Structure formats: structure tokens, C-alpha cells
């Protein structure tokens, strides 16, 4: 059993206060796969151009990622260029070159359609819906989105939300999609659309998960040396979905553990450019950070 991920594979140029990376491996599906493959097999659906470096294919091979669904077509790979200033939670886009990704239409190999776990990265919601319709019966489907799709195709985003089990949003996206300023109210509104759980990411302030009868919040791991936040949200998603697939459960107790696991995983991503923060992380490294996160809020008995 594997997780199918559908999304972008890109080359990123990023500048942060810690340095610069030129045309490094990136994209939502790639960052997700880098994180999720630590715990669970991955099958990738995406597209790259003929300029995609051999280093990228070597990375997929090292991680055991199935790339039967990765198309290689004539042209240039999706390229994003951006920078971060002192507020490392805000990415400033300099240039976006969709290139071959502009015509991306996900083709799901027959060998992928029997899988039970699916992650839809933040691609066009019309394409997300087409993937859902192409897949067989799923045990857990998870989607991500972005403000661009919320602003331009809100009804389609809501339609996809009504078809999946979990939606991942950041705080700004949740407010924009629902019109609610309060994040708990926003999450509860999304639950009425058919979700089992709404997960709202708050960057350095942690994340919350809300279900019909569930509320849980986790703090972020205290990373002291943030090098590059690019891909942190997708790494969080990779941690979350891979833990759920690993446990083969979707209930309150498991989603809470998955949130802690995902938080620990994402903390490694921001410590280096591109894939390097997570590339060689072992399960024992993640376990150590999970215990640190648990200890941050553990105070023992409070006597009044």
C-alpha cells in the first residue's frame, strides 16, 4: 500500500537571510514526498521538463518514490523564484514560470488507482476533482489549496472539500474561504461541508485540527536556525498523511498523534534549503523531536 500524491515538481530559486539557492529541487509534490517517504511508500503524479536534473531522479530513487506517474515532456520545468526577509513566515514571489506545468493534466497510472491514500497538493481544484474521480475507493483523501484558487475558483474548492476527508489550510486561507475571522468557527464551518477533519496551519504558532467532536492544538517545534521555510507546509502534510497511512486509522486519537508527528517532520525541512533538511532524517530523529514537543506543554499537576 502506498500514498498517491498529485502536485508540482519544480526548480526553486530562493533567497533568505541565511543565503541563496538557485534552481534547487522543489514543488509541493516533491516536498510532500520527501517528508512522507520516511514512513510510507509514495507514488508520484506530476510533470517535469527536459531540463529537470539527474539529481532529481537520483533523489526519487534514493527515497524509493515510484515515478511511473511523473511525466517528462519537452520544455522547461516549473520554476518559482522568491525571497524571505526577517519575517520568515512570509514568502515574497519575484517570478513564477509555470512552463510545462501550465498544461498539466494528471494522468493516474492504473497501478496507482488501487491505492487507498491520496494527497492532492495545491493544484487547480478542477484537476483535484478529476483525480478523485479517477481513483478507486479511498480510505483517506487529503487536499491542500491556496489563496489564488480560493479567490478565482471558490465554488470548485468547496466542491473538492465536500469530497475529501481532510482539508489542509493556513490561517489566512481558512478565513478567506469561510469569511470567519475566528479559526475555530472557520474550521467548524468547513466540517459542515462534509469533511471529517479540518487542519489549520499557523506557521511558527503551530496548528489545530477540528472535527465534529474533536479539537486539538499543537505548538511548533522551537527551531533556532531557520534557513528556508519553502515547502514546510507540504512537509507537514507529508508527515500527517504518512502517519495516518502507517496506522491505517482515521480517528481522533490517531489524528492527534499525526499532528505531532507532522509538526516534528516539518521542523527539519526549514533547517536547510530544498530537500536537504529532511533528506537523511531518520525515524529516531523525529521521535526525539516529538518528545520535545510533548514536553513543551507538559507541566504536571496544577494545585489550586
mmCIF file of C-alpha atoms in Angstrom:
data_model
loop_
_atom_site.group_PDB
_atom_site.id
_atom_site.type_symbol
_atom_site.label_atom_id
_atom_site.label_comp_id
_atom_site.label_asym_id
_atom_site.label_seq_id
_atom_site.Cartn_x
_atom_site.Cartn_y
_atom_site.Cartn_z
ATOM 1 C CA UNK A 1 0.000 0.000 0.000
ATOM 2 C CA UNK A 2 1.298 3.453 -0.938
ATOM 3 C CA UNK A 3 0.221 7.088 -0.816
ATOM 4 C CA UNK A 4 -0.546 8.704 -4.171
ATOM 5 C CA UNK A 5 0.455 12.378 -4.346
ATOM 6 C CA UNK A 6 -0.534 14.709 -7.170
ATOM 7 C CA UNK A 7 1.094 18.114 -7.475
ATOM 8 C CA UNK A 8 4.004 20.181 -8.687
ATOM 9 C CA UNK A 9 7.630 19.196 -9.121
ATOM 10 C CA UNK A 10 9.663 22.356 -9.539
ATOM 11 C CA UNK A 11 13.013 24.063 -9.548
ATOM 12 C CA UNK A 12 13.156 26.873 -6.970
ATOM 13 C CA UNK A 13 15.364 29.910 -6.672
ATOM 14 C CA UNK A 14 15.207 31.207 -3.111
ATOM 15 C CA UNK A 15 16.931 33.949 -1.154
ATOM 16 C CA UNK A 16 16.689 34.164 2.631
ATOM 17 C CA UNK A 17 18.712 35.962 5.320
ATOM 18 C CA UNK A 18 20.697 32.704 5.558
ATOM 19 C CA UNK A 19 21.776 32.519 1.919
ATOM 20 C CA UNK A 20 20.666 31.819 -1.649
ATOM 21 C CA UNK A 21 19.731 28.697 -3.609
ATOM 22 C CA UNK A 22 19.496 28.691 -7.400
ATOM 23 C CA UNK A 23 17.202 26.223 -9.177
ATOM 24 C CA UNK A 24 17.096 23.700 -6.370
ATOM 25 C CA UNK A 25 14.619 20.833 -6.180
ATOM 26 C CA UNK A 26 11.181 21.979 -5.039
ATOM 27 C CA UNK A 27 7.451 21.839 -5.660
ATOM 28 C CA UNK A 28 4.550 20.719 -3.488
ATOM 29 C CA UNK A 29 4.544 17.066 -4.543
ATOM 30 C CA UNK A 30 8.307 16.791 -4.164
ATOM 31 C CA UNK A 31 8.401 18.309 -0.666
ATOM 32 C CA UNK A 32 5.445 16.129 0.367
ATOM 33 C CA UNK A 33 7.208 13.032 -0.947
ATOM 34 C CA UNK A 34 10.479 13.927 0.789
ATOM 35 C CA UNK A 35 8.645 14.024 4.129
ATOM 36 C CA UNK A 36 6.146 11.203 3.653
ATOM 37 C CA UNK A 37 8.628 8.650 2.306
ATOM 38 C CA UNK A 38 10.357 8.487 5.695
ATOM 39 C CA UNK A 39 7.438 6.438 6.964
ATOM 40 C CA UNK A 40 5.476 5.201 3.939
ATOM 41 C CA UNK A 41 5.878 4.342 0.225
ATOM 42 C CA UNK A 42 4.946 7.086 -2.242
ATOM 43 C CA UNK A 43 3.593 7.100 -5.792
ATOM 44 C CA UNK A 44 4.065 10.461 -7.501
ATOM 45 C CA UNK A 45 1.968 12.120 -10.224
ATOM 46 C CA UNK A 46 3.431 15.267 -11.764
ATOM 47 C CA UNK A 47 5.244 16.718 -14.753
ATOM 48 C CA UNK A 48 8.775 17.988 -15.413
ATOM 49 C CA UNK A 49 10.580 19.383 -18.430
ATOM 50 C CA UNK A 50 13.649 18.083 -20.197
ATOM 51 C CA UNK A 51 15.775 20.406 -18.045
ATOM 52 C CA UNK A 52 14.909 18.504 -14.863
ATOM 53 C CA UNK A 53 18.282 17.488 -13.415
ATOM 54 C CA UNK A 54 19.542 13.931 -12.966
ATOM 55 C CA UNK A 55 19.969 14.855 -9.296
ATOM 56 C CA UNK A 56 16.183 14.920 -9.001
ATOM 57 C CA UNK A 57 15.726 11.422 -10.375
ATOM 58 C CA UNK A 58 18.522 10.191 -8.128
ATOM 59 C CA UNK A 59 16.688 11.701 -5.158
ATOM 60 C CA UNK A 60 13.457 9.902 -6.085
ATOM 61 C CA UNK A 61 15.357 6.647 -6.424
ATOM 62 C CA UNK A 62 17.115 7.086 -3.068
ATOM 63 C CA UNK A 63 13.775 7.682 -1.377
ATOM 64 C CA UNK A 64 12.088 4.744 -3.094
ATOM 65 C CA UNK A 65 9.489 7.037 -4.669
ATOM 66 C CA UNK A 66 7.529 5.480 -7.549
ATOM 67 C CA UNK A 67 7.759 7.889 -10.530
ATOM 68 C CA UNK A 68 5.713 5.938 -13.081
ATOM 69 C CA UNK A 69 3.217 8.819 -12.868
ATOM 70 C CA UNK A 70 5.844 11.544 -13.386
ATOM 71 C CA UNK A 71 5.678 12.764 -16.979
ATOM 72 C CA UNK A 72 8.763 14.170 -18.662
ATOM 73 C CA UNK A 73 7.861 16.416 -21.587
ATOM 74 C CA UNK A 74 9.658 18.803 -23.895
ATOM 75 C CA UNK A 75 10.112 22.238 -22.351
ATOM 76 C CA UNK A 76 11.192 23.744 -19.066
ATOM 77 C CA UNK A 77 10.282 22.598 -15.561
ATOM 78 C CA UNK A 78 8.057 24.803 -13.381
ATOM 79 C CA UNK A 79 10.293 27.462 -11.808
ATOM 80 C CA UNK A 80 9.481 29.636 -8.786
ATOM 81 C CA UNK A 81 11.699 32.461 -7.579
ATOM 82 C CA UNK A 82 11.150 34.210 -4.286
ATOM 83 C CA UNK A 83 12.710 35.596 -1.157
ATOM 84 C CA UNK A 84 12.176 35.884 2.576
ATOM 85 C CA UNK A 85 13.176 38.821 4.753
ATOM 86 C CA UNK A 86 13.401 38.915 8.546
ATOM 87 C CA UNK A 87 9.823 37.625 8.831
ATOM 88 C CA UNK A 88 10.481 34.125 7.571
ATOM 89 C CA UNK A 89 6.771 33.292 7.619
ATOM 90 C CA UNK A 90 6.121 35.481 4.563
ATOM 91 C CA UNK A 91 7.333 34.440 1.102
ATOM 92 C CA UNK A 92 7.721 37.205 -1.483
ATOM 93 C CA UNK A 93 7.363 35.997 -5.067
ATOM 94 C CA UNK A 94 9.732 37.505 -7.624
ATOM 95 C CA UNK A 95 8.768 35.354 -10.593
ATOM 96 C CA UNK A 96 6.630 32.305 -11.393
ATOM 97 C CA UNK A 97 7.292 30.402 -14.613
ATOM 98 C CA UNK A 98 4.717 27.631 -14.966
ATOM 99 C CA UNK A 99 6.363 26.263 -18.107
ATOM 100 C CA UNK A 100 5.292 22.610 -18.670
ATOM 101 C CA UNK A 101 3.158 22.745 -15.517
ATOM 102 C CA UNK A 102 0.790 25.188 -17.259
ATOM 103 C CA UNK A 103 -0.641 22.342 -19.350
ATOM 104 C CA UNK A 104 -0.501 19.733 -16.571
ATOM 105 C CA UNK A 105 -3.397 17.297 -16.683
ATOM 106 C CA UNK A 106 -2.859 14.498 -14.148
ATOM 107 C CA UNK A 107 -2.717 11.036 -15.665
ATOM 108 C CA UNK A 108 -3.201 8.385 -12.998
ATOM 109 C CA UNK A 109 -1.472 5.096 -13.912
ATOM 110 C CA UNK A 110 -3.624 2.003 -13.481
ATOM 111 C CA UNK A 111 -1.114 0.718 -10.921
ATOM 112 C CA UNK A 112 -1.903 3.755 -8.743
ATOM 113 C CA UNK A 113 -5.694 3.504 -8.808
ATOM 114 C CA UNK A 114 -5.900 0.675 -6.275
ATOM 115 C CA UNK A 115 -4.136 2.694 -3.565
ATOM 116 C CA UNK A 116 -6.205 3.846 -0.583
ATOM 117 C CA UNK A 117 -4.461 7.075 0.469
ATOM 118 C CA UNK A 118 -4.378 10.211 -1.659
ATOM 119 C CA UNK A 119 -2.883 13.679 -1.196
ATOM 120 C CA UNK A 120 -3.970 16.439 -3.549
ATOM 121 C CA UNK A 121 -1.439 19.254 -3.415
ATOM 122 C CA UNK A 122 -2.476 22.835 -4.178
ATOM 123 C CA UNK A 123 -3.231 22.467 -7.882
ATOM 124 C CA UNK A 124 -6.348 23.691 -9.722
ATOM 125 C CA UNK A 125 -9.402 22.314 -7.847
ATOM 126 C CA UNK A 126 -10.884 21.171 -11.175
ATOM 127 C CA UNK A 127 -7.841 18.916 -11.594
ATOM 128 C CA UNK A 128 -8.131 17.779 -7.967
ATOM 129 C CA UNK A 129 -11.707 16.697 -8.634
ATOM 130 C CA UNK A 130 -10.673 14.825 -11.784
ATOM 131 C CA UNK A 131 -8.097 12.871 -9.765
ATOM 132 C CA UNK A 132 -10.673 11.958 -7.124
ATOM 133 C CA UNK A 133 -12.971 10.690 -9.857
ATOM 134 C CA UNK A 134 -10.155 8.663 -11.442
ATOM 135 C CA UNK A 135 -9.127 6.930 -8.228
ATOM 136 C CA UNK A 136 -10.859 3.914 -6.750
ATOM 137 C CA UNK A 137 -12.432 3.817 -3.292
ATOM 138 C CA UNK A 138 -10.158 5.600 -0.824
ATOM 139 C CA UNK A 139 -9.641 5.087 2.896
ATOM 140 C CA UNK A 140 -8.351 8.652 3.317
ATOM 141 C CA UNK A 141 -8.219 11.601 0.920
ATOM 142 C CA UNK A 142 -6.493 14.867 1.843
ATOM 143 C CA UNK A 143 -6.386 18.143 -0.063
ATOM 144 C CA UNK A 144 -4.435 21.385 0.110
ATOM 145 C CA UNK A 145 -5.189 24.658 -1.640
ATOM 146 C CA UNK A 146 -4.008 28.257 -1.860
ATOM 147 C CA UNK A 147 -5.492 31.761 -1.894
ATOM 148 C CA UNK A 148 -5.249 32.011 -5.675
ATOM 149 C CA UNK A 149 -7.706 29.120 -6.104
ATOM 150 C CA UNK A 150 -9.931 30.394 -3.301
ATOM 151 C CA UNK A 151 -10.111 33.812 -4.979
ATOM 152 C CA UNK A 152 -10.683 32.521 -8.522
ATOM 153 C CA UNK A 153 -12.462 29.156 -8.125
ATOM 154 C CA UNK A 154 -14.015 29.198 -4.674
ATOM 155 C CA UNK A 155 -17.019 27.036 -5.597
ATOM 156 C CA UNK A 156 -14.701 24.382 -7.048
ATOM 157 C CA UNK A 157 -12.521 24.441 -3.916
ATOM 158 C CA UNK A 158 -15.618 23.931 -1.760
ATOM 159 C CA UNK A 159 -16.772 21.106 -4.032
ATOM 160 C CA UNK A 160 -13.454 19.289 -3.560
ATOM 161 C CA UNK A 161 -13.673 19.872 0.192
ATOM 162 C CA UNK A 162 -17.076 18.170 0.172
ATOM 163 C CA UNK A 163 -15.466 15.092 -1.426
ATOM 164 C CA UNK A 164 -12.370 14.596 0.775
ATOM 165 C CA UNK A 165 -11.771 13.528 4.367
ATOM 166 C CA UNK A 166 -9.255 16.193 5.410
ATOM 167 C CA UNK A 167 -8.560 19.721 4.185
ATOM 168 C CA UNK A 168 -5.274 21.470 4.983
ATOM 169 C CA UNK A 169 -5.347 25.256 5.063
ATOM 170 C CA UNK A 170 -3.259 28.002 6.582
ATOM 171 C CA UNK A 171 -4.972 30.580 8.789
ATOM 172 C CA UNK A 172 -5.320 33.173 6.022
ATOM 173 C CA UNK A 173 -6.807 30.635 3.597
ATOM 174 C CA UNK A 174 -9.323 29.396 6.190
ATOM 175 C CA UNK A 175 -10.531 32.929 6.859
ATOM 176 C CA UNK A 176 -10.727 33.788 3.170
ATOM 177 C CA UNK A 177 -12.620 30.620 2.281
ATOM 178 C CA UNK A 178 -15.198 30.868 5.056
ATOM 179 C CA UNK A 179 -15.440 34.585 5.838
ATOM 180 C CA UNK A 180 -14.883 33.737 9.509
ATOM 181 C CA UNK A 181 -12.239 35.624 11.488
ATOM 182 C CA UNK A 182 -12.156 33.033 14.267
ATOM 183 C CA UNK A 183 -10.245 29.949 13.162
ATOM 184 C CA UNK A 184 -12.294 27.504 15.215
ATOM 185 C CA UNK A 185 -15.502 28.899 13.710
ATOM 186 C CA UNK A 186 -13.904 28.690 10.263
ATOM 187 C CA UNK A 187 -12.940 25.051 10.801
ATOM 188 C CA UNK A 188 -16.400 24.150 12.097
ATOM 189 C CA UNK A 189 -17.978 25.741 9.036
ATOM 190 C CA UNK A 190 -15.779 23.561 6.816
ATOM 191 C CA UNK A 191 -16.804 20.456 8.748
ATOM 192 C CA UNK A 192 -20.400 21.127 7.717
ATOM 193 C CA UNK A 193 -19.301 20.792 4.079
ATOM 194 C CA UNK A 194 -18.560 17.101 4.614
ATOM 195 C CA UNK A 195 -15.016 16.991 5.978
ATOM 196 C CA UNK A 196 -14.031 14.619 8.741
ATOM 197 C CA UNK A 197 -11.251 16.965 9.871
ATOM 198 C CA UNK A 198 -10.121 20.497 9.055
ATOM 199 C CA UNK A 199 -6.439 21.138 9.759
ATOM 200 C CA UNK A 200 -5.384 24.773 10.002
ATOM 201 C CA UNK A 201 -1.670 25.564 9.958
ATOM 202 C CA UNK A 202 -0.447 28.650 11.799
ATOM 203 C CA UNK A 203 3.243 28.545 10.898
ATOM 204 C CA UNK A 204 5.531 29.214 13.838
ATOM 205 C CA UNK A 205 2.461 29.238 16.107
ATOM 206 C CA UNK A 206 1.597 25.595 15.498
ATOM 207 C CA UNK A 207 -1.559 24.046 14.051
ATOM 208 C CA UNK A 208 -5.068 22.992 15.042
ATOM 209 C CA UNK A 209 -7.313 20.161 13.929
ATOM 210 C CA UNK A 210 -11.087 20.326 14.269
ATOM 211 C CA UNK A 211 -13.601 17.544 13.742
ATOM 212 C CA UNK A 212 -17.284 17.181 14.563
ATOM 213 C CA UNK A 213 -16.412 16.195 18.137
ATOM 214 C CA UNK A 214 -12.675 16.878 18.080
ATOM 215 C CA UNK A 215 -10.384 19.805 18.827
ATOM 216 C CA UNK A 216 -6.638 19.564 19.222
ATOM 217 C CA UNK A 217 -3.824 22.086 19.009
ATOM 218 C CA UNK A 218 -0.097 21.585 18.774
ATOM 219 C CA UNK A 219 2.715 24.058 19.262
ATOM 220 C CA UNK A 220 5.511 24.294 16.733
ATOM 221 C CA UNK A 221 8.951 22.842 17.367
ATOM 222 C CA UNK A 222 11.342 25.613 18.504
ATOM 223 C CA UNK A 223 13.751 25.734 15.552
ATOM 224 C CA UNK A 224 16.546 28.166 16.353
ATOM 225 C CA UNK A 225 18.144 28.321 12.915
ATOM 226 C CA UNK A 226 15.501 28.706 10.199
ATOM 227 C CA UNK A 227 17.284 28.622 6.835
ATOM 228 C CA UNK A 228 14.451 28.230 4.300
ATOM 229 C CA UNK A 229 10.728 27.803 5.083
ATOM 230 C CA UNK A 230 9.850 26.833 1.493
ATOM 231 C CA UNK A 231 7.965 23.544 1.483
ATOM 232 C CA UNK A 232 7.279 23.476 5.225
ATOM 233 C CA UNK A 233 3.518 23.197 4.714
ATOM 234 C CA UNK A 234 3.911 20.361 2.228
ATOM 235 C CA UNK A 235 6.362 18.625 4.581
ATOM 236 C CA UNK A 236 3.767 18.946 7.355
ATOM 237 C CA UNK A 237 1.210 17.370 5.011
ATOM 238 C CA UNK A 238 3.646 14.579 4.203
ATOM 239 C CA UNK A 239 4.115 13.826 7.863
ATOM 240 C CA UNK A 240 0.385 13.925 8.588
ATOM 241 C CA UNK A 241 -0.776 11.690 5.743
ATOM 242 C CA UNK A 242 2.083 9.205 6.094
ATOM 243 C CA UNK A 243 1.348 8.714 9.786
ATOM 244 C CA UNK A 244 -2.354 8.118 9.077
ATOM 245 C CA UNK A 245 -1.443 5.617 6.338
ATOM 246 C CA UNK A 246 1.086 3.960 8.643
ATOM 247 C CA UNK A 247 -1.548 3.487 11.364
ATOM 248 C CA UNK A 248 -4.344 2.672 8.867
ATOM 249 C CA UNK A 249 -6.768 4.661 11.006
ATOM 250 C CA UNK A 250 -8.649 7.940 10.813
ATOM 251 C CA UNK A 251 -9.966 8.733 14.275
ATOM 252 C CA UNK A 252 -9.453 11.358 16.969
ATOM 253 C CA UNK A 253 -6.614 9.611 18.773
ATOM 254 C CA UNK A 254 -4.707 8.920 15.566
ATOM 255 C CA UNK A 255 -5.141 12.406 14.080
ATOM 256 C CA UNK A 256 -3.718 13.897 17.279
ATOM 257 C CA UNK A 257 -0.619 11.733 17.038
ATOM 258 C CA UNK A 258 -0.350 12.511 13.324
ATOM 259 C CA UNK A 259 -0.373 16.244 14.112
ATOM 260 C CA UNK A 260 2.582 15.865 16.480
ATOM 261 C CA UNK A 261 4.439 13.673 14.020
ATOM 262 C CA UNK A 262 3.809 16.152 11.189
ATOM 263 C CA UNK A 263 4.988 19.082 13.319
ATOM 264 C CA UNK A 264 8.252 17.304 14.113
ATOM 265 C CA UNK A 265 8.815 16.351 10.468
ATOM 266 C CA UNK A 266 8.196 19.885 9.172
ATOM 267 C CA UNK A 267 10.684 21.312 11.664
ATOM 268 C CA UNK A 268 13.545 19.562 9.851
ATOM 269 C CA UNK A 269 12.501 20.958 6.475
ATOM 270 C CA UNK A 270 13.140 24.592 7.452
ATOM 271 C CA UNK A 271 16.702 23.939 8.628
ATOM 272 C CA UNK A 272 18.179 23.777 5.108
ATOM 273 C CA UNK A 273 17.440 24.745 1.523
ATOM 274 C CA UNK A 274 15.454 22.495 -0.804
ATOM 275 C CA UNK A 275 15.287 18.817 0.230
ATOM 276 C CA UNK A 276 18.392 18.750 2.406
ATOM 277 C CA UNK A 277 16.756 19.371 5.796
ATOM 278 C CA UNK A 278 14.742 16.150 5.552
ATOM 279 C CA UNK A 279 16.753 14.113 3.090
ATOM 280 C CA UNK A 280 18.578 11.953 5.630
ATOM 281 C CA UNK A 281 16.365 12.299 8.692
ATOM 282 C CA UNK A 282 15.720 9.003 10.492
ATOM 283 C CA UNK A 283 12.703 7.897 12.495
ATOM 284 C CA UNK A 284 14.685 8.184 15.742
ATOM 285 C CA UNK A 285 15.405 11.856 14.965
ATOM 286 C CA UNK A 286 11.694 12.517 14.550
ATOM 287 C CA UNK A 287 10.847 10.624 17.742
ATOM 288 C CA UNK A 288 13.266 12.809 19.667
ATOM 289 C CA UNK A 289 11.562 15.965 18.459
ATOM 290 C CA UNK A 290 8.097 14.583 19.185
ATOM 291 C CA UNK A 291 9.134 14.077 22.804
ATOM 292 C CA UNK A 292 10.480 17.637 22.903
ATOM 293 C CA UNK A 293 7.171 18.990 21.587
ATOM 294 C CA UNK A 294 5.235 16.987 24.164
ATOM 295 C CA UNK A 295 7.493 18.311 26.899
ATOM 296 C CA UNK A 296 6.931 21.937 25.918
ATOM 297 C CA UNK A 297 3.350 21.889 27.216
ATOM 298 C CA UNK A 298 3.699 19.274 29.953
ATOM 299 C CA UNK A 299 3.538 20.968 33.369
ATOM 300 C CA UNK A 300 2.423 18.192 35.678
ATOM 301 C CA UNK A 301 -0.273 18.610 38.306
ATOM 302 C CA UNK A 302 -1.547 22.120 38.988
ATOM 303 C CA UNK A 303 -2.810 22.543 42.542
ATOM 304 C CA UNK A 304 -5.181 25.364 43.380
#
